Short mmCIF file of C-alpha atoms and ligand atoms in Angstrom, two decimals:
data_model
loop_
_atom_site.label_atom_id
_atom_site.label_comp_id
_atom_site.label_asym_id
_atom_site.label_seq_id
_atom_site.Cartn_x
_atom_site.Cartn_y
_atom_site.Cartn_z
CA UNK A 14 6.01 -3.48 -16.78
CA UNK A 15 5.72 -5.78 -14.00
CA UNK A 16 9.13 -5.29 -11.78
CA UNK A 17 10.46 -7.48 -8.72
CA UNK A 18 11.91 -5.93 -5.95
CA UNK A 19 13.39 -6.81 -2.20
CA UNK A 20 16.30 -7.86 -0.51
CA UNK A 21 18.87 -10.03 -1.72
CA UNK A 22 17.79 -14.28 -1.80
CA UNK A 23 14.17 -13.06 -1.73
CA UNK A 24 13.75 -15.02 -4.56
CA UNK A 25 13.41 -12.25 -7.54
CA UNK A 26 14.51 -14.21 -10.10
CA UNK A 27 13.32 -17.59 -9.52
CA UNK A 28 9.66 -16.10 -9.05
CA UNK A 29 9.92 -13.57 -11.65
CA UNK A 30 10.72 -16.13 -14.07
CA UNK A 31 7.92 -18.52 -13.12
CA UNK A 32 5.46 -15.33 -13.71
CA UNK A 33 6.74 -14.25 -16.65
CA UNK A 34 6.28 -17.85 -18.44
CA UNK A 35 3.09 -17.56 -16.31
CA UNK A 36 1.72 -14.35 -17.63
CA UNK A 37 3.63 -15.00 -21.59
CA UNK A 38 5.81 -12.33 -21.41
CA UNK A 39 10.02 -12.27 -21.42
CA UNK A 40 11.53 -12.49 -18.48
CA UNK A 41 15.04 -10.16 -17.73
CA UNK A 42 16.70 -10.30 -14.91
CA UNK A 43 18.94 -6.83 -14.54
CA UNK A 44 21.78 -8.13 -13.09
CA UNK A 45 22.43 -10.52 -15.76
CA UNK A 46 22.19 -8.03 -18.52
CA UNK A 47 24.80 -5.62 -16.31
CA UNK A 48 26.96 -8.65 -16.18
CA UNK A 49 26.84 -9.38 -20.09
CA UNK A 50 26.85 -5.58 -21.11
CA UNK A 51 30.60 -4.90 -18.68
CA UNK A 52 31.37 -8.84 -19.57
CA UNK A 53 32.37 -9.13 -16.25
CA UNK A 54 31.13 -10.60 -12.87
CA UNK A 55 29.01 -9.10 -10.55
CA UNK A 56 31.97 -9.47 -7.98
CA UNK A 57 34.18 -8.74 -10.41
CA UNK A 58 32.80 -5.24 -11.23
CA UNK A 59 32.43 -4.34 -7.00
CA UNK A 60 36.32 -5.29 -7.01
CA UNK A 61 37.57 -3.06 -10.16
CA UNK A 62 34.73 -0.42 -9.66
CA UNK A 63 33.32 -0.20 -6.59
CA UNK A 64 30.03 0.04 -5.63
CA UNK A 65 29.31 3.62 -7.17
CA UNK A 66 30.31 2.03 -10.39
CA UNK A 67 28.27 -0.57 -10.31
CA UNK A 68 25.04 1.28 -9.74
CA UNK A 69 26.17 3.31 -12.27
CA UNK A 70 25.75 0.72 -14.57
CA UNK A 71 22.73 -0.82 -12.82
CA UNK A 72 20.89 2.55 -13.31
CA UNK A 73 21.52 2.36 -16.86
CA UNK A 74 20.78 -0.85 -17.51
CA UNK A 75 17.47 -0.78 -15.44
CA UNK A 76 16.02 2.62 -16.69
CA UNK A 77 16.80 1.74 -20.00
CA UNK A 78 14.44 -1.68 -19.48
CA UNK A 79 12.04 -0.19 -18.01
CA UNK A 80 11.33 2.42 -21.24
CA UNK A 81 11.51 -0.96 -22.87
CA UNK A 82 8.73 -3.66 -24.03
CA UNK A 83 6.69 -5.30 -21.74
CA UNK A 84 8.35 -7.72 -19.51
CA UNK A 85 8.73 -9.20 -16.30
CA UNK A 86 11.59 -7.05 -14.74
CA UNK A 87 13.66 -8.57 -11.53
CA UNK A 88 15.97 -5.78 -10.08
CA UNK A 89 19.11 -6.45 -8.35
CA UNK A 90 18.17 -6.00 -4.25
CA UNK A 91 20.44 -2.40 -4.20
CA UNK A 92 19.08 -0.76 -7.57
CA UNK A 93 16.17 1.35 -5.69
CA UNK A 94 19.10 2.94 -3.57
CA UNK A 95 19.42 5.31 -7.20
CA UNK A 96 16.67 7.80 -6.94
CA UNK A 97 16.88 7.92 -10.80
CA UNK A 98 16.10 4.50 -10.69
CA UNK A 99 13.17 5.27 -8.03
CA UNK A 100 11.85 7.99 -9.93
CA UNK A 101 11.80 5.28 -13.32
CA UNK A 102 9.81 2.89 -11.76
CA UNK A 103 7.26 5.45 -11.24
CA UNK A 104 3.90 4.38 -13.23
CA UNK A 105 5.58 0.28 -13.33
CA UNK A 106 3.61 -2.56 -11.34
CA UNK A 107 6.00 -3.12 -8.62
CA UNK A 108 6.41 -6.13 -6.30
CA UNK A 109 7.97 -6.22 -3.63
CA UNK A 110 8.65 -9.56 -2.39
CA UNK A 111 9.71 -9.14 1.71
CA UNK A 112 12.08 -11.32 3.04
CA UNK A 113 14.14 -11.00 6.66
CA UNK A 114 17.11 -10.37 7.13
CA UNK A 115 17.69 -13.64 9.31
CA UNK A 116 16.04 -15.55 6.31
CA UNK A 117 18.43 -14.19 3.28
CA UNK A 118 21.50 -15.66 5.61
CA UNK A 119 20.18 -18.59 5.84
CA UNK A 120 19.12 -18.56 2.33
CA UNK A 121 22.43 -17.55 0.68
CA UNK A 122 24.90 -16.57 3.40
CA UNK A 123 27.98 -17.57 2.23
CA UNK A 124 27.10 -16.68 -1.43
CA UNK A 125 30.95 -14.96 -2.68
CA UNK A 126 29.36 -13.80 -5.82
CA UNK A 127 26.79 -11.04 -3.82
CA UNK A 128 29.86 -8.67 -2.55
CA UNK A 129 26.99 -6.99 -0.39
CA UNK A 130 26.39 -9.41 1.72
CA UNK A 131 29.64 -9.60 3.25
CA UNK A 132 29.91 -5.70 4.33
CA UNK A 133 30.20 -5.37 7.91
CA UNK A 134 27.06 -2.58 8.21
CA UNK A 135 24.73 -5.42 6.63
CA UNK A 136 21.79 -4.68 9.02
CA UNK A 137 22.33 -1.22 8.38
CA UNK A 138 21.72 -1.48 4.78
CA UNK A 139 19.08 -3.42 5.40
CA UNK A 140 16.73 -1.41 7.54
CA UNK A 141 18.08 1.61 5.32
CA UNK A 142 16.25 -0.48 2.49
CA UNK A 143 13.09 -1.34 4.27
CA UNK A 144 11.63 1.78 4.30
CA UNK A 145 12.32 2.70 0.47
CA UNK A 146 10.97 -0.77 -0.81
CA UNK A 147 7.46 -0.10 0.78
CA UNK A 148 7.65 3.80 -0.13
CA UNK A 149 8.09 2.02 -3.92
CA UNK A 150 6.25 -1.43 -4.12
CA UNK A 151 2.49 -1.48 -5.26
CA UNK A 152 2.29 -4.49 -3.26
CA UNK A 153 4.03 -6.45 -0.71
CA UNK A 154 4.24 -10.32 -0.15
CA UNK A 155 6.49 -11.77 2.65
CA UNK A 156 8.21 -14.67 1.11
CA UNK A 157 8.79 -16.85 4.26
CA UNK A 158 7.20 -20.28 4.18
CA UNK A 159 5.77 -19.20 0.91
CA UNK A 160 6.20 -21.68 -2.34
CA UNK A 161 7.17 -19.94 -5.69
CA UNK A 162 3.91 -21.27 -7.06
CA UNK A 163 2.09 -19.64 -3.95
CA UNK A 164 3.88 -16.08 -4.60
CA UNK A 165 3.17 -16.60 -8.35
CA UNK A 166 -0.74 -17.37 -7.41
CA UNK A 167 -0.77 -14.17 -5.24
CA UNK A 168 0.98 -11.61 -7.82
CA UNK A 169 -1.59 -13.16 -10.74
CA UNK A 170 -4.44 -12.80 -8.69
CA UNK A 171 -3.43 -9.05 -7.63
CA UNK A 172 -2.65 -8.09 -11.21
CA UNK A 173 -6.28 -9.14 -12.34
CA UNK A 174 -7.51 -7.41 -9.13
CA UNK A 175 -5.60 -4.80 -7.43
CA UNK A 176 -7.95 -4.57 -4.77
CA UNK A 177 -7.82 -8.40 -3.96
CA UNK A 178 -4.36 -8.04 -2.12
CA UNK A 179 -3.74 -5.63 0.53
CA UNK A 180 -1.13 -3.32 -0.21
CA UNK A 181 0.90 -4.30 2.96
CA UNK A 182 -0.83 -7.68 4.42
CA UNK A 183 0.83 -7.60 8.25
CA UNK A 184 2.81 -5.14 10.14
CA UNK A 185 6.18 -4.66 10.12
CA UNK A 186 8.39 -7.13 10.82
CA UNK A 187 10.40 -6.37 13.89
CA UNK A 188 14.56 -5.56 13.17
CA UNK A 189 16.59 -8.67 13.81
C1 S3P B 12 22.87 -6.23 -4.62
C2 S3P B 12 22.07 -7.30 -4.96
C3 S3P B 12 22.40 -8.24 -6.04
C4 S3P B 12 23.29 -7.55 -7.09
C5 S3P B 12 24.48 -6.92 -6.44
C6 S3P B 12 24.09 -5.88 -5.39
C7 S3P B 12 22.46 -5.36 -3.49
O1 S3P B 12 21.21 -8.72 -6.66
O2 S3P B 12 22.56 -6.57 -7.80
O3 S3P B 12 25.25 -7.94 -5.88
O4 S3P B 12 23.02 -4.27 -3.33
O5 S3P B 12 21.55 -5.78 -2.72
P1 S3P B 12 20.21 -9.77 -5.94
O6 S3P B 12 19.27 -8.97 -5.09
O7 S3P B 12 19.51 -10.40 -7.10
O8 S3P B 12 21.04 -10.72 -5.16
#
């Protein structure tokens, strides 16, 4: 299984889908099967449910795709918070695709359907994150200035050659 991972407005789905027509393979974005199995909104399942209820779901819905058929997997930005989802994704190709925080604001700021965003400890959550999507990812690929046919390129050419990517191309990037 090939999964996507990385903060929200990274670009998970948009690139995941371009691989998976890319590579053949179906493409599933989590978050729209979470929305489809509770028939409700994203938003609308933070507001009745909080956000413990909707990883609840999320951890369903993901570990039960990834002990699925092949497919190119895109993962809501929060769903490696659940160690049962961490400990799932064990043995998966994983991608992370690393994006600033300064750069998802400006990306999707205002976005009302990603309750996340709008919490008040936002760069908390985010540095929280950092850490755990590089303990995870098999590889890492900053987004910024990149084209989805450029990140597409780079995850093809690392899947035929593991070795042709570093696992974490440049330091760091320094909290914003
Ligand atoms: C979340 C990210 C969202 C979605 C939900 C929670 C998060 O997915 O799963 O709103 O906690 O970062 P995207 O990363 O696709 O926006």
């Amino acid at each position: 299984m090939i999964v996507l991972i990385g903060f929200m407005g990274a670009g998970k789905t948009t690139v995941g889908r371009a691989l998976a027509d890319r590579l053949g393979l179906p493409f599933v974005d989590t978050d729209q099967i979470i929305e489809q199995a509770a028939g409700l909104t994203i938003a609308e399942i933070f507001e009745g449910y909080g956000e413990p209820g909707f990883r609840e779901l999320e951890a369903r819905v993901v570990t039960d795709r990834l002990a699925g058929p092949d497919a190119v997997l895109a993962l809501g930005g929060g769903a490696i918070t659940t160690e049962t989802v961490r400990r799932a994704l064990t043995g998966h190709q994983v991608v992370l695709l690393d994006i600033s925080l300064a750069d998802t604001l400006r990306r999707i700021g205002g976005d009302p359907g990603r309750p996340m965003l709008h919490r008040p400890d936002l760069a908390e959550i985010f540095a929280a994150r950092a850490g755990l999507y590089r303990e995870i990812a098999s590889v890492r690929l900053p987004v910024a200035g990149r084209s989805e046919v450029d990140l597409v390129e780079s995850i093809t050419t690392w899947l035929d050659d593991p070795a042709a990517l570093p696992l974490d191309p440049e330091p760091p990037e320094a909290p914003e």
